């Protein structure tokens, strides 16, 4: 596992190489670019290795121009949106660009080092590290003291770190919620949505569907679940069909 002088933990060899490369060139006037999907940690890496650099939105040409006129260490984020790349003089400057994609840009003559940051779905060993890290910080933020087991199989990686954190927030909130909390949430929901002439039947699924779904997963048997719920098996089968379970 790599742990640099800032909080970026990784087992991934590609990430280790990026951290090492950027650190080795952090005092040189060379330019580097990090390319990767959103919320993969690009800006976190750069911000911590280049703490004194000025950050500039590449989609704002005038701000980019002024930064090049006044600073020698510049971070250009949203680099995929840059408009005036060929006008910029990278000589005697330390420029780090952050981009999601650069297929439409000619970057080879501007950057000495080009790094590709992999998505979380391709860094599964790092997922466990991040789950442990964010679970601790989120529990502290929400003032949750009891032990909560995070289901790693129920973590959304579609938006990388953003969706991973959202998944942990949800699991911690759901596992720490009380009956009174649920009643209050439903009260607010019904206050906003209750209308029409068939409100009772229209909203039964909010109660029935999660109840039956959880029961099927917990007991693995319709017979056992029908006994626990106190309804006959035919009624249970009908409800399972109605709720497409």
CSV table of C-alpha atoms in Angstrom, one decimal:
chain,number,residue,atom,x,y,z
A,1,UNK,CA,0.0,0.0,0.0
A,2,UNK,CA,1.2,3.5,-0.8
A,3,UNK,CA,0.8,6.3,1.7
A,4,UNK,CA,2.4,9.6,0.7
A,5,UNK,CA,2.7,12.7,2.9
A,6,UNK,CA,-1.0,13.3,2.3
A,7,UNK,CA,-4.1,11.2,2.8
A,8,UNK,CA,-4.3,9.3,-0.5
A,9,UNK,CA,-4.2,5.5,0.1
A,10,UNK,CA,-3.8,3.1,-2.7
A,11,UNK,CA,-2.7,-0.4,-3.6
A,12,UNK,CA,-3.0,0.3,-7.3
A,13,UNK,CA,0.3,0.3,-9.2
A,14,UNK,CA,-0.9,2.9,-11.7
A,15,UNK,CA,-1.8,5.3,-9.0
A,16,UNK,CA,1.5,4.7,-7.2
A,17,UNK,CA,3.3,5.5,-10.5
A,18,UNK,CA,1.3,8.8,-10.9
A,19,UNK,CA,2.0,9.8,-7.3
A,20,UNK,CA,5.7,9.1,-7.6
A,21,UNK,CA,6.0,10.8,-11.0
A,22,UNK,CA,4.2,14.0,-9.9
A,23,UNK,CA,6.2,14.1,-6.6
A,24,UNK,CA,9.5,13.7,-8.4
A,25,UNK,CA,8.7,16.6,-10.8
A,26,UNK,CA,7.0,18.8,-8.3
A,27,UNK,CA,10.0,21.1,-8.1
A,28,UNK,CA,10.8,21.2,-11.8
A,29,UNK,CA,9.5,23.4,-14.6
A,30,UNK,CA,7.9,20.6,-16.5
A,31,UNK,CA,4.2,20.2,-17.5
A,32,UNK,CA,2.0,17.2,-16.7
A,33,UNK,CA,-1.5,16.2,-17.4
A,34,UNK,CA,-3.8,13.8,-15.6
A,35,UNK,CA,-6.6,12.3,-17.6
A,36,UNK,CA,-9.5,10.4,-16.0
A,37,UNK,CA,-13.2,10.2,-15.4
A,38,UNK,CA,-14.9,12.6,-13.0
A,39,UNK,CA,-14.6,11.9,-9.2
A,40,UNK,CA,-11.6,9.6,-9.5
A,41,UNK,CA,-9.3,11.7,-7.3
A,42,UNK,CA,-7.4,13.8,-9.9
A,43,UNK,CA,-7.9,17.1,-8.2
A,44,UNK,CA,-7.1,15.7,-4.7
A,45,UNK,CA,-3.8,14.3,-5.9
A,46,UNK,CA,-2.8,17.6,-7.6
A,47,UNK,CA,-4.0,19.9,-4.8
A,48,UNK,CA,-1.9,18.0,-2.2
A,49,UNK,CA,1.3,17.6,-4.3
A,50,UNK,CA,1.1,21.2,-5.5
A,51,UNK,CA,-0.3,23.1,-2.5
A,52,UNK,CA,0.9,26.5,-3.6
A,53,UNK,CA,-0.3,26.3,-7.2
A,54,UNK,CA,-3.1,28.6,-8.5
A,55,UNK,CA,-6.1,26.6,-9.8
A,56,UNK,CA,-7.7,28.0,-12.9
A,57,UNK,CA,-10.8,26.9,-14.8
A,58,UNK,CA,-9.6,26.1,-18.3
A,59,UNK,CA,-13.0,27.0,-19.8
A,60,UNK,CA,-12.4,30.7,-19.0
A,61,UNK,CA,-9.7,31.9,-21.5
A,62,UNK,CA,-9.1,35.3,-20.0
A,63,UNK,CA,-8.5,33.8,-16.5
A,64,UNK,CA,-6.1,31.2,-18.1
A,65,UNK,CA,-4.3,34.0,-20.0
A,66,UNK,CA,-3.9,36.1,-16.8
A,67,UNK,CA,-2.6,33.1,-14.8
A,68,UNK,CA,0.1,32.5,-17.4
A,69,UNK,CA,1.1,36.1,-17.3
A,70,UNK,CA,1.4,36.2,-13.5
A,71,UNK,CA,2.2,32.8,-12.1
A,72,UNK,CA,4.8,30.1,-12.7
A,73,UNK,CA,2.9,27.2,-11.1
A,74,UNK,CA,-0.5,26.7,-12.5
A,75,UNK,CA,-3.2,23.9,-12.3
A,76,UNK,CA,-5.6,23.9,-15.2
A,77,UNK,CA,-8.8,22.0,-14.3
A,78,UNK,CA,-11.6,21.3,-16.8
A,79,UNK,CA,-8.8,21.1,-19.3
A,80,UNK,CA,-11.0,19.4,-21.9
A,81,UNK,CA,-12.8,22.7,-22.3
A,82,UNK,CA,-9.7,24.9,-23.0
A,83,UNK,CA,-10.1,27.3,-25.8
A,84,UNK,CA,-6.6,28.9,-26.2
A,85,UNK,CA,-4.1,26.1,-25.7
A,86,UNK,CA,-1.9,26.9,-28.7
A,87,UNK,CA,-1.6,30.5,-27.5
A,88,UNK,CA,-0.1,29.6,-24.2
A,89,UNK,CA,3.7,29.5,-23.5
A,90,UNK,CA,4.5,26.7,-21.2
A,91,UNK,CA,8.2,27.5,-21.0
A,92,UNK,CA,9.6,28.2,-17.5
A,93,UNK,CA,6.4,27.2,-15.9
A,94,UNK,CA,5.1,24.3,-13.9
A,95,UNK,CA,1.7,23.4,-15.4
A,96,UNK,CA,-0.5,20.5,-14.3
A,97,UNK,CA,-3.7,20.0,-16.3
A,98,UNK,CA,-6.7,17.9,-15.2
A,99,UNK,CA,-9.0,16.5,-17.8
A,100,UNK,CA,-11.7,14.0,-18.3
A,101,UNK,CA,-10.8,13.4,-22.0
A,102,UNK,CA,-8.5,15.1,-24.5
A,103,UNK,CA,-9.0,13.3,-27.8
A,104,UNK,CA,-9.8,16.6,-29.5
A,105,UNK,CA,-6.7,18.4,-28.2
A,106,UNK,CA,-3.1,18.2,-29.4
A,107,UNK,CA,-1.3,17.8,-26.1
A,108,UNK,CA,1.9,16.0,-27.0
A,109,UNK,CA,4.0,19.1,-27.6
A,110,UNK,CA,2.8,20.8,-24.4
A,111,UNK,CA,3.1,18.1,-21.8
A,112,UNK,CA,6.2,16.1,-20.8
A,113,UNK,CA,4.2,13.6,-18.7
A,114,UNK,CA,0.8,12.2,-19.5
A,115,UNK,CA,-1.0,10.2,-16.8
A,116,UNK,CA,-4.2,8.2,-17.1
A,117,UNK,CA,-6.0,7.7,-13.8
A,118,UNK,CA,-8.1,4.5,-13.7
A,119,UNK,CA,-11.7,4.4,-12.5
A,120,UNK,CA,-12.6,2.8,-9.2
A,121,UNK,CA,-14.2,-0.2,-10.9
A,122,UNK,CA,-10.7,-0.9,-12.2
A,123,UNK,CA,-9.1,-0.4,-8.7
A,124,UNK,CA,-11.1,-2.8,-6.6
A,125,UNK,CA,-8.4,-3.2,-4.0
A,126,UNK,CA,-8.6,0.5,-3.4
A,127,UNK,CA,-12.4,0.3,-2.9
A,128,UNK,CA,-12.0,-1.4,0.4
A,129,UNK,CA,-9.5,1.3,1.6
A,130,UNK,CA,-11.9,4.0,0.6
A,131,UNK,CA,-14.9,2.3,2.2
A,132,UNK,CA,-13.1,2.1,5.5
A,133,UNK,CA,-11.8,5.7,5.3
A,134,UNK,CA,-15.2,7.2,4.4
A,135,UNK,CA,-17.1,5.0,6.8
A,136,UNK,CA,-15.1,6.4,9.7
A,137,UNK,CA,-15.4,10.0,8.6
A,138,UNK,CA,-19.1,9.8,7.8
A,139,UNK,CA,-20.0,8.1,11.1
A,140,UNK,CA,-18.1,10.9,12.8
A,141,UNK,CA,-19.9,13.6,10.8
A,142,UNK,CA,-23.3,12.0,11.5
A,143,UNK,CA,-22.4,11.3,15.2
A,144,UNK,CA,-23.1,7.6,14.9
A,145,UNK,CA,-21.3,5.6,17.6
A,146,UNK,CA,-22.6,2.1,17.1
A,147,UNK,CA,-20.8,-0.4,14.9
A,148,UNK,CA,-22.3,-0.5,11.4
A,149,UNK,CA,-21.3,-3.2,8.8
A,150,UNK,CA,-21.1,-1.7,5.3
A,151,UNK,CA,-22.2,-4.1,2.6
A,152,UNK,CA,-19.4,-3.8,0.1
A,153,UNK,CA,-21.5,-5.6,-2.5
A,154,UNK,CA,-24.0,-2.8,-2.4
A,155,UNK,CA,-21.6,0.1,-3.2
A,156,UNK,CA,-22.3,2.1,-6.4
A,157,UNK,CA,-19.1,2.8,-8.3
A,158,UNK,CA,-20.8,4.3,-11.4
A,159,UNK,CA,-19.6,7.8,-10.4
A,160,UNK,CA,-16.4,6.7,-8.7
A,161,UNK,CA,-15.7,8.4,-5.3
A,162,UNK,CA,-18.9,10.5,-5.4
A,163,UNK,CA,-21.3,7.5,-5.8
A,164,UNK,CA,-19.2,5.4,-3.4
A,165,UNK,CA,-19.5,8.1,-0.7
A,166,UNK,CA,-23.3,8.4,-1.4
A,167,UNK,CA,-23.7,4.6,-1.0
A,168,UNK,CA,-21.9,4.7,2.4
A,169,UNK,CA,-24.0,7.7,3.6
A,170,UNK,CA,-27.2,5.8,2.6
A,171,UNK,CA,-26.2,2.6,4.3
A,172,UNK,CA,-25.2,4.3,7.5
A,173,UNK,CA,-28.4,6.4,7.6
A,174,UNK,CA,-30.6,3.4,6.8
A,175,UNK,CA,-29.0,1.2,9.5
A,176,UNK,CA,-29.2,3.9,12.1
A,177,UNK,CA,-32.8,5.0,11.5
A,178,UNK,CA,-35.5,4.5,14.0
A,179,UNK,CA,-39.2,3.7,13.7
A,180,UNK,CA,-40.0,7.3,14.7
A,181,UNK,CA,-37.6,8.5,11.9
A,182,UNK,CA,-39.4,6.4,9.4
A,183,UNK,CA,-42.8,7.7,10.5
A,184,UNK,CA,-41.6,11.3,10.2
A,185,UNK,CA,-40.2,10.7,6.8
A,186,UNK,CA,-43.5,9.1,5.6
A,187,UNK,CA,-45.5,11.9,7.2
A,188,UNK,CA,-43.5,14.5,5.2
A,189,UNK,CA,-43.8,12.4,2.0
A,190,UNK,CA,-47.6,12.0,2.4
A,191,UNK,CA,-48.0,15.7,3.2
A,192,UNK,CA,-46.4,16.5,-0.2
A,193,UNK,CA,-48.0,13.7,-2.3
A,194,UNK,CA,-51.3,12.6,-0.8
A,195,UNK,CA,-54.1,13.5,-3.2
A,196,UNK,CA,-56.9,12.0,-5.4
A,197,UNK,CA,-59.6,9.6,-4.3
A,198,UNK,CA,-57.7,6.3,-3.8
A,199,UNK,CA,-54.8,7.4,-1.6
A,200,UNK,CA,-54.9,4.4,0.7
A,201,UNK,CA,-54.6,1.8,-2.0
A,202,UNK,CA,-52.2,3.9,-4.0
A,203,UNK,CA,-49.7,4.1,-1.2
A,204,UNK,CA,-49.9,0.6,0.2
A,205,UNK,CA,-47.0,-0.5,-1.9
A,206,UNK,CA,-44.7,1.9,0.1
A,207,UNK,CA,-45.3,-0.4,3.1
A,208,UNK,CA,-45.9,-3.8,1.5
A,209,UNK,CA,-43.1,-3.9,-1.1
A,210,UNK,CA,-40.1,-3.4,1.2
A,211,UNK,CA,-41.7,-5.6,3.9
A,212,UNK,CA,-42.1,-8.5,1.5
A,213,UNK,CA,-38.8,-7.9,-0.3
A,214,UNK,CA,-36.9,-7.9,3.0
A,215,UNK,CA,-38.8,-11.0,4.2
A,216,UNK,CA,-38.0,-13.0,1.1
A,217,UNK,CA,-34.3,-12.1,1.4
A,218,UNK,CA,-34.1,-12.8,5.1
A,219,UNK,CA,-36.1,-16.0,5.3
A,220,UNK,CA,-35.4,-17.5,1.8
A,221,UNK,CA,-38.8,-19.2,2.0
A,222,UNK,CA,-42.4,-18.1,1.1
A,223,UNK,CA,-43.8,-20.6,3.6
A,224,UNK,CA,-41.6,-19.2,6.5
A,225,UNK,CA,-42.4,-15.6,5.4
A,226,UNK,CA,-46.2,-16.3,5.3
A,227,UNK,CA,-46.0,-17.6,8.9
A,228,UNK,CA,-43.9,-14.6,10.1
A,229,UNK,CA,-46.3,-12.1,8.4
A,230,UNK,CA,-49.4,-14.0,9.5
A,231,UNK,CA,-50.9,-14.3,6.1
A,232,UNK,CA,-51.6,-17.4,4.0
A,233,UNK,CA,-49.3,-18.4,1.1
A,234,UNK,CA,-51.8,-17.6,-1.6
A,235,UNK,CA,-52.1,-14.1,-0.4
A,236,UNK,CA,-48.3,-13.8,-0.2
A,237,UNK,CA,-47.9,-15.1,-3.7
A,238,UNK,CA,-50.4,-12.6,-5.0
A,239,UNK,CA,-48.6,-9.8,-3.3
A,240,UNK,CA,-45.2,-11.0,-4.6
A,241,UNK,CA,-46.7,-10.9,-8.1
A,242,UNK,CA,-48.4,-7.5,-7.6
A,243,UNK,CA,-45.1,-5.9,-6.6
A,244,UNK,CA,-43.1,-7.8,-9.2
A,245,UNK,CA,-40.8,-9.4,-6.7
